[in-house]
mmCIF file of C-alpha atoms and ligand atoms in Angstrom:
data_model
loop_
_atom_site.group_PDB
_atom_site.id
_atom_site.type_symbol
_atom_site.label_atom_id
_atom_site.label_comp_id
_atom_site.label_asym_id
_atom_site.label_seq_id
_atom_site.Cartn_x
_atom_site.Cartn_y
_atom_site.Cartn_z
ATOM 1 C CA MET A 1 -0.007 -0.103 0.342
ATOM 2 C CA THR A 2 1.259 3.478 -1.386
ATOM 3 C CA SER A 3 1.307 6.207 2.046
ATOM 4 C CA PRO A 4 -0.561 9.681 0.640
ATOM 5 C CA ALA A 5 1.388 12.160 -0.795
ATOM 6 C CA PRO A 6 2.240 14.462 1.735
ATOM 7 C CA THR A 7 0.354 18.033 1.761
ATOM 8 C CA PRO A 8 3.242 21.684 1.235
ATOM 9 C CA GLN A 9 2.276 22.245 4.571
ATOM 10 C CA GLU A 10 4.463 18.853 5.468
ATOM 11 C CA LEU A 11 7.332 19.281 3.591
ATOM 12 C CA LEU A 12 7.468 22.679 4.667
ATOM 13 C CA LYS A 13 8.069 21.749 8.257
ATOM 14 C CA ILE A 14 10.713 19.024 7.543
ATOM 15 C CA ALA A 15 12.417 21.544 5.224
ATOM 16 C CA ILE A 16 12.059 24.417 7.945
ATOM 17 C CA GLU A 17 13.645 21.744 10.421
ATOM 18 C CA VAL A 18 16.339 19.891 7.737
ATOM 19 C CA ALA A 19 17.353 23.315 6.734
ATOM 20 C CA ARG A 20 17.870 25.546 10.000
ATOM 21 C CA ASP A 21 20.152 22.118 11.477
ATOM 22 C CA ALA A 22 22.442 23.418 8.246
ATOM 23 C CA ALA A 23 22.528 26.269 8.321
ATOM 24 C CA GLY A 24 24.089 26.438 12.354
ATOM 25 C CA THR A 25 26.824 24.108 10.727
ATOM 26 C CA ALA A 26 27.094 26.343 8.508
ATOM 27 C CA HIS A 27 27.497 29.241 10.738
ATOM 28 C CA ARG A 28 28.929 27.667 13.534
ATOM 29 C CA MET A 29 31.743 26.261 10.472
ATOM 30 C CA ARG A 30 32.451 29.989 9.393
ATOM 31 C CA THR A 31 33.369 30.964 12.696
ATOM 32 C CA GLU A 32 35.249 28.187 12.852
ATOM 33 C CA GLY A 33 37.207 29.824 10.034
ATOM 34 C CA VAL A 34 36.736 28.681 6.291
ATOM 35 C CA SER A 35 38.909 28.115 3.376
ATOM 36 C CA VAL A 36 38.638 26.819 -0.623
ATOM 37 C CA ALA A 37 38.730 23.059 -0.959
ATOM 38 C CA ALA A 38 38.499 23.286 -4.439
ATOM 39 C CA THR A 39 37.260 24.721 -7.422
ATOM 40 C CA LYS A 40 34.829 23.407 -10.467
ATOM 41 C CA SER A 41 33.336 25.266 -13.294
ATOM 42 C CA THR A 42 35.843 27.946 -13.050
ATOM 43 C CA VAL A 43 38.763 29.904 -10.302
ATOM 44 C CA THR A 44 36.294 31.517 -9.075
ATOM 45 C CA ASP A 45 33.626 28.360 -8.983
ATOM 46 C CA VAL A 46 34.636 27.944 -5.178
ATOM 47 C CA VAL A 47 33.389 24.939 -2.704
ATOM 48 C CA THR A 48 34.710 25.192 0.638
ATOM 49 C CA ALA A 49 34.376 21.846 3.103
ATOM 50 C CA ALA A 50 31.097 23.722 4.516
ATOM 51 C CA ASP A 51 29.170 23.158 1.651
ATOM 52 C CA ARG A 52 29.936 19.734 1.662
ATOM 53 C CA ALA A 53 29.620 19.668 4.791
ATOM 54 C CA VAL A 54 26.606 21.247 5.180
ATOM 55 C CA GLU A 55 24.725 19.427 2.122
ATOM 56 C CA ARG A 56 25.950 15.681 3.886
ATOM 57 C CA GLN A 57 23.927 16.559 6.594
ATOM 58 C CA VAL A 58 20.720 17.366 5.440
ATOM 59 C CA LEU A 59 21.882 14.765 2.975
ATOM 60 C CA ASP A 60 21.367 12.174 5.631
ATOM 61 C CA ALA A 61 18.828 14.460 7.750
ATOM 62 C CA LEU A 62 16.118 13.603 4.674
ATOM 63 C CA ALA A 63 17.414 9.904 4.553
ATOM 64 C CA THR A 64 16.138 9.995 8.109
ATOM 65 C CA LEU A 65 12.609 11.488 7.715
ATOM 66 C CA ARG A 66 11.711 11.169 3.959
ATOM 67 C CA PRO A 67 13.361 7.298 3.031
ATOM 68 C CA ASP A 68 11.501 7.059 -0.105
ATOM 69 C CA ASP A 69 12.711 10.623 -1.266
ATOM 70 C CA SER A 70 15.128 11.625 -4.163
ATOM 71 C CA VAL A 71 17.426 13.863 -4.418
ATOM 72 C CA LEU A 72 18.760 16.821 -6.672
ATOM 73 C CA GLY A 73 21.875 18.762 -4.641
ATOM 74 C CA GLU A 74 24.701 20.968 -6.091
ATOM 75 C CA GLU A 75 27.339 19.372 -4.737
ATOM 76 C CA TYR A 76 26.235 15.274 -4.872
ATOM 77 C CA GLY A 77 23.781 15.802 -7.911
ATOM 78 C CA GLY A 78 21.743 13.414 -8.415
ATOM 79 C CA ALA A 79 23.641 10.552 -6.834
ATOM 80 C CA ALA A 80 21.514 10.872 -3.295
ATOM 81 C CA ALA A 81 18.071 10.013 -4.767
ATOM 82 C CA GLY A 82 16.989 7.312 -2.096
ATOM 83 C CA GLY A 83 14.122 4.736 -2.407
ATOM 84 C CA PRO A 84 11.573 2.972 -4.656
ATOM 85 C CA GLY A 85 10.740 6.990 -5.236
ATOM 86 C CA SER A 86 7.411 8.886 -3.404
ATOM 87 C CA GLY A 87 7.242 11.177 -6.370
ATOM 88 C CA VAL A 88 9.213 13.813 -3.910
ATOM 89 C CA ARG A 89 12.404 15.289 -4.822
ATOM 90 C CA TRP A 90 14.104 18.097 -2.536
ATOM 91 C CA ILE A 91 16.694 20.530 -3.885
ATOM 92 C CA VAL A 92 19.188 21.216 -1.824
ATOM 93 C CA ASP A 93 21.642 24.691 -2.596
ATOM 94 C CA PRO A 94 23.871 23.390 0.578
ATOM 95 C CA ILE A 95 25.239 27.342 1.111
ATOM 96 C CA ASP A 96 24.207 29.687 -1.415
ATOM 97 C CA GLY A 97 26.271 33.033 -1.995
ATOM 98 C CA THR A 98 29.683 30.804 -1.429
ATOM 99 C CA VAL A 99 32.104 34.010 -2.436
ATOM 100 C CA ASN A 100 30.009 36.131 0.170
ATOM 101 C CA TYR A 101 30.412 33.335 2.606
ATOM 102 C CA LEU A 102 34.727 32.971 2.053
ATOM 103 C CA TYR A 103 34.660 36.563 3.133
ATOM 104 C CA GLY A 104 32.495 36.337 5.723
ATOM 105 C CA LEU A 105 29.998 38.767 4.226
ATOM 106 C CA PRO A 106 26.750 39.065 5.532
ATOM 107 C CA HIS A 107 25.106 36.462 2.887
ATOM 108 C CA SER A 108 23.971 33.838 1.991
ATOM 109 C CA ALA A 109 21.825 31.300 2.558
ATOM 110 C CA VAL A 110 20.658 27.479 2.154
ATOM 111 C CA SER A 111 17.715 26.882 0.280
ATOM 112 C CA LEU A 112 16.226 23.766 0.173
ATOM 113 C CA ALA A 113 12.610 22.571 -2.191
ATOM 114 C CA ALA A 114 10.649 20.393 -2.129
ATOM 115 C CA GLU A 115 8.876 18.507 -5.820
ATOM 116 C CA VAL A 116 6.209 16.775 -5.075
ATOM 117 C CA ASP A 117 5.335 15.192 -9.559
ATOM 118 C CA GLY A 118 8.214 17.536 -10.808
ATOM 119 C CA THR A 119 6.287 20.708 -9.322
ATOM 120 C CA VAL A 120 7.747 22.721 -5.791
ATOM 121 C CA VAL A 121 5.773 22.813 -3.664
ATOM 122 C CA ALA A 122 7.350 23.820 -0.572
ATOM 123 C CA GLY A 123 10.728 26.275 0.161
ATOM 124 C CA VAL A 124 12.826 27.031 2.652
ATOM 125 C CA VAL A 125 16.184 30.531 2.792
ATOM 126 C CA ARG A 126 17.520 30.775 5.231
ATOM 127 C CA ASN A 127 20.428 33.412 5.935
ATOM 128 C CA ILE A 128 24.219 31.809 7.594
ATOM 129 C CA SER A 129 24.841 34.422 9.707
ATOM 130 C CA THR A 130 21.358 36.445 10.535
ATOM 131 C CA GLY A 131 19.143 33.748 10.572
ATOM 132 C CA ASP A 132 16.623 35.293 8.553
ATOM 133 C CA GLU A 133 14.880 32.766 6.633
ATOM 134 C CA TRP A 134 11.416 33.081 4.201
ATOM 135 C CA THR A 135 9.103 30.259 2.884
ATOM 136 C CA ALA A 136 6.907 29.775 0.808
ATOM 137 C CA THR A 137 4.094 26.622 0.122
ATOM 138 C CA ALA A 138 2.405 26.470 -3.117
ATOM 139 C CA GLY A 139 -1.217 28.489 -2.913
ATOM 140 C CA GLY A 140 -0.494 28.900 0.699
ATOM 141 C CA GLY A 141 1.691 32.479 0.280
ATOM 142 C CA ALA A 142 4.998 33.121 0.536
ATOM 143 C CA TRP A 143 6.027 34.852 4.839
ATOM 144 C CA ARG A 144 8.567 35.857 6.955
ATOM 145 C CA GLY A 145 8.227 35.434 10.267
ATOM 146 C CA GLY A 146 4.781 35.821 11.106
ATOM 147 C CA THR A 147 4.533 37.724 8.291
ATOM 148 C CA ARG A 148 2.556 37.808 4.936
ATOM 149 C CA LEU A 149 5.132 39.210 1.734
ATOM 150 C CA ARG A 150 3.544 41.146 -1.095
ATOM 151 C CA CYS A 151 6.223 41.945 -3.791
ATOM 152 C CA SER A 152 6.576 45.140 -4.520
ATOM 153 C CA THR A 153 3.872 48.147 -5.888
ATOM 154 C CA GLU A 154 6.215 49.592 -8.236
ATOM 155 C CA THR A 155 5.036 50.240 -12.140
ATOM 156 C CA ASP A 156 7.628 52.153 -13.674
ATOM 157 C CA LEU A 157 10.930 50.311 -14.160
ATOM 158 C CA GLY A 158 12.088 54.012 -14.809
ATOM 159 C CA GLN A 159 11.883 53.529 -11.053
ATOM 160 C CA ALA A 160 12.742 49.978 -10.035
ATOM 161 C CA LEU A 161 15.484 48.645 -7.636
ATOM 162 C CA VAL A 162 16.998 45.372 -10.076
ATOM 163 C CA ALA A 163 18.801 42.646 -9.056
ATOM 164 C CA THR A 164 20.810 40.529 -10.632
ATOM 165 C CA GLY A 165 23.673 38.435 -11.018
ATOM 166 C CA PHE A 166 27.145 37.618 -12.642
ATOM 167 C CA GLY A 167 28.224 33.328 -13.604
ATOM 168 C CA TYR A 168 31.791 32.141 -12.980
ATOM 169 C CA ASP A 169 32.709 32.016 -16.821
ATOM 170 C CA PRO A 170 34.255 34.901 -17.459
ATOM 171 C CA ARG A 171 32.850 34.468 -21.417
ATOM 172 C CA ARG A 172 29.667 34.677 -19.751
ATOM 173 C CA ARG A 173 30.643 37.620 -17.067
ATOM 174 C CA ALA A 174 31.349 39.488 -20.582
ATOM 175 C CA HIS A 175 27.851 38.572 -22.148
ATOM 176 C CA GLN A 176 25.898 39.958 -18.272
ATOM 177 C CA ALA A 177 28.214 42.662 -18.021
ATOM 178 C CA ARG A 178 27.122 44.785 -21.220
ATOM 179 C CA VAL A 179 23.602 43.481 -20.703
ATOM 180 C CA VAL A 180 23.759 45.166 -17.600
ATOM 181 C CA ALA A 181 25.815 48.065 -18.442
ATOM 182 C CA ASP A 182 22.687 48.481 -21.358
ATOM 183 C CA LEU A 183 19.765 48.627 -18.424
ATOM 184 C CA ILE A 184 21.123 49.948 -15.608
ATOM 185 C CA PRO A 185 20.205 53.834 -17.126
ATOM 186 C CA HIS A 186 16.487 52.445 -17.611
ATOM 187 C CA VAL A 187 16.475 51.475 -14.127
ATOM 188 C CA ARG A 188 16.452 53.171 -10.621
ATOM 189 C CA ASP A 189 20.817 51.393 -9.795
ATOM 190 C CA ILE A 190 21.794 47.458 -9.842
ATOM 191 C CA ARG A 191 22.358 45.127 -7.015
ATOM 192 C CA ARG A 192 24.370 42.416 -7.498
ATOM 193 C CA LEU A 193 24.292 40.633 -3.379
ATOM 194 C CA GLY A 194 25.927 37.461 -4.594
ATOM 195 C CA ALA A 195 23.555 34.800 -3.298
ATOM 196 C CA ALA A 196 20.362 34.817 -6.457
ATOM 197 C CA ALA A 197 18.308 32.997 -3.627
ATOM 198 C CA ILE A 198 18.504 35.674 -1.452
ATOM 199 C CA ASP A 199 17.876 38.224 -4.111
ATOM 200 C CA LEU A 200 14.379 35.727 -5.208
ATOM 201 C CA CYS A 201 13.545 36.429 -1.362
ATOM 202 C CA TYR A 202 14.166 40.288 -0.910
ATOM 203 C CA ALA A 203 12.320 41.054 -4.196
ATOM 204 C CA ALA A 204 9.568 38.627 -2.296
ATOM 205 C CA GLU A 205 9.966 41.429 -0.032
ATOM 206 C CA GLY A 206 10.191 44.543 -2.433
ATOM 207 C CA ARG A 207 14.171 44.880 -0.772
ATOM 208 C CA VAL A 208 14.631 44.965 -4.644
ATOM 209 C CA ASP A 209 12.027 45.079 -7.521
ATOM 210 C CA ALA A 210 12.623 42.909 -9.355
ATOM 211 C CA TYR A 211 15.420 40.885 -10.258
ATOM 212 C CA TYR A 212 16.820 38.477 -13.472
ATOM 213 C CA GLU A 213 19.601 35.628 -14.173
ATOM 214 C CA LYS A 214 21.050 33.941 -15.811
ATOM 215 C CA GLY A 215 22.565 30.872 -15.822
ATOM 216 C CA LEU A 216 20.890 30.378 -12.899
ATOM 217 C CA ALA A 217 20.924 26.377 -11.425
ATOM 218 C CA ALA A 218 17.401 24.353 -10.554
ATOM 219 C CA TRP A 219 19.266 24.187 -6.247
ATOM 220 C CA ASP A 220 18.852 28.269 -7.090
ATOM 221 C CA LEU A 221 15.696 29.068 -8.026
ATOM 222 C CA ALA A 222 13.503 26.513 -6.924
ATOM 223 C CA ALA A 223 13.264 27.668 -3.173
ATOM 224 C CA GLY A 224 14.053 31.241 -4.158
ATOM 225 C CA GLY A 225 11.544 31.122 -6.476
ATOM 226 C CA LEU A 226 7.877 29.274 -4.643
ATOM 227 C CA VAL A 227 8.926 32.272 -2.811
ATOM 228 C CA ALA A 228 9.016 35.025 -5.207
ATOM 229 C CA HIS A 229 5.652 33.433 -7.167
ATOM 230 C CA GLU A 230 3.943 33.477 -3.832
ATOM 231 C CA ALA A 231 4.610 37.015 -2.725
ATOM 232 C CA GLY A 232 3.253 38.192 -6.701
ATOM 233 C CA LEU A 233 5.667 37.921 -8.876
ATOM 234 C CA ARG A 234 6.069 36.931 -11.677
ATOM 235 C CA VAL A 235 9.000 34.395 -12.800
ATOM 236 C CA ASP A 236 9.272 33.306 -15.438
ATOM 237 C CA GLY A 237 11.931 33.415 -18.961
ATOM 238 C CA LEU A 238 12.779 35.080 -22.240
ATOM 239 C CA ARG A 239 10.007 34.918 -24.750
ATOM 240 C CA GLY A 240 7.604 32.089 -23.504
ATOM 241 C CA VAL A 241 10.535 30.426 -22.045
ATOM 242 C CA PRO A 242 10.151 29.641 -18.287
ATOM 243 C CA ALA A 243 12.381 30.083 -16.201
ATOM 244 C CA GLY A 244 15.037 27.946 -16.077
ATOM 245 C CA PRO A 245 18.619 28.047 -16.884
ATOM 246 C CA ASP A 246 18.421 29.892 -19.839
ATOM 247 C CA MET A 247 16.827 33.535 -18.228
ATOM 248 C CA VAL A 248 14.787 34.044 -14.053
ATOM 249 C CA VAL A 249 12.858 37.063 -14.323
ATOM 250 C CA ALA A 250 11.109 38.061 -11.789
ATOM 251 C CA ALA A 251 9.346 41.255 -11.619
ATOM 252 C CA PRO A 252 5.808 42.342 -10.128
ATOM 253 C CA PRO A 253 3.267 41.954 -12.974
ATOM 254 C CA ALA A 254 3.428 45.917 -13.228
ATOM 255 C CA LEU A 255 7.303 45.445 -13.830
ATOM 256 C CA PHE A 256 7.305 42.509 -16.093
ATOM 257 C CA GLU A 257 6.937 42.836 -19.808
ATOM 258 C CA PRO A 258 8.678 46.582 -19.763
ATOM 259 C CA LEU A 259 11.718 44.734 -17.374
ATOM 260 C CA HIS A 260 11.568 41.505 -20.228
ATOM 261 C CA ALA A 261 11.175 44.545 -23.700
ATOM 262 C CA ARG A 262 14.623 44.908 -22.331
ATOM 263 C CA LEU A 263 15.710 42.540 -21.334
ATOM 264 C CA ALA A 264 15.317 40.364 -24.941
ATOM 265 C CA ASP A 265 16.283 43.738 -27.004
ATOM 266 C CA LEU A 266 19.390 43.131 -25.209
ATOM 267 C CA ASP A 267 19.839 38.953 -26.013
ATOM 268 C CA ALA A 268 19.972 38.717 -22.144
ATOM 269 C CA SER A 269 19.744 35.070 -22.557
ATOM 270 C CA GLY A 270 21.230 34.991 -25.128
ATOM 271 C CA GLY A 271 25.378 34.828 -25.435
ATOM 272 C CA PRO A 272 27.311 31.160 -23.791
HETATM 273 C C1 LIG B 1 25.747 31.699 -7.052
HETATM 274 C C2 LIG B 1 24.902 32.896 -6.904
HETATM 275 C C3 LIG B 1 25.046 34.340 -6.832
HETATM 276 C C4 LIG B 1 24.714 33.874 -8.183
HETATM 277 C C5 LIG B 1 25.074 32.555 -9.583
HETATM 278 C C6 LIG B 1 25.340 31.419 -8.550
HETATM 279 P P1 LIG B 1 26.471 30.232 -5.467
HETATM 280 O O1 LIG B 1 25.514 30.855 -6.176
HETATM 281 O O2 LIG B 1 23.968 33.002 -6.523
HETATM 282 O O3 LIG B 1 24.632 35.186 -6.632
HETATM 283 O O4 LIG B 1 25.078 34.802 -9.651
HETATM 284 O O5 LIG B 1 24.901 32.712 -10.913
HETATM 285 O O6 LIG B 1 25.969 30.383 -8.596
HETATM 286 O O7 LIG B 1 27.208 29.070 -6.521
HETATM 287 O O8 LIG B 1 27.078 30.812 -4.562
HETATM 288 O O9 LIG B 1 25.953 28.190 -4.853
HETATM 289 CA CA1 LIG B 2 25.883 26.717 -3.974
#
């Protein structure tokens, strides 16, 4: 007999418990000192011992709490896939904002989301330094503490504070820099804070008006994307393509079209 599918709220409860413990470990390891353990796609794409230890802790916790689920993580990929398949897949970035973490900048997070049959239904993003925690369930809204989040009501792109990020590949960065150079005259200003999951949560609470980035992986987007969507932002790609590796645009409904038009015009999803 198969057990009934867990509700988004049940999955969120587990996600919060696991993410809090994980963030605690990351915080402790940071106070003990941190150094680069390896590089990944390029020499600036670093992994610390904490990235690996925190993801291992998350995998172990989920294996205990939800042994039949599978897991996709940034450091260990899908290798940690679990039992026969419950329809639930967890998506974890143990440390989003690894470069901030390395330098001691208080802007990195554990990001953990749960998908049911391919749709993200629950997510939590927890700032490792400050303990700020954003959560969402599909249809249940986005929250920070007891406060329900609503995105910015800005309607003028020229007044919008727009967050973005850059990938690790130098050729991609050059393209992204050209896009941002052409966009900045048309917005209030640009922010590059260094952790995509937090950027999306900031957009959810109106600390920035909108966010876009090319090159996000599933673990960068899953939890923060749900938080942003549940706070009222439209989260999409360019030209009808869903949000994904080519482009993520998260903007309040009134800003989405003008920002989309600028980004499409600048071929922001193109290039390397
Ligand atoms: C990175 C951060 C950064 C974004 C990059 C991501 P990582 O994730 O979210 O803000 O611009 O695209 O790869 O490497 O710190 O987990
Ligand atoms: Ca990461």
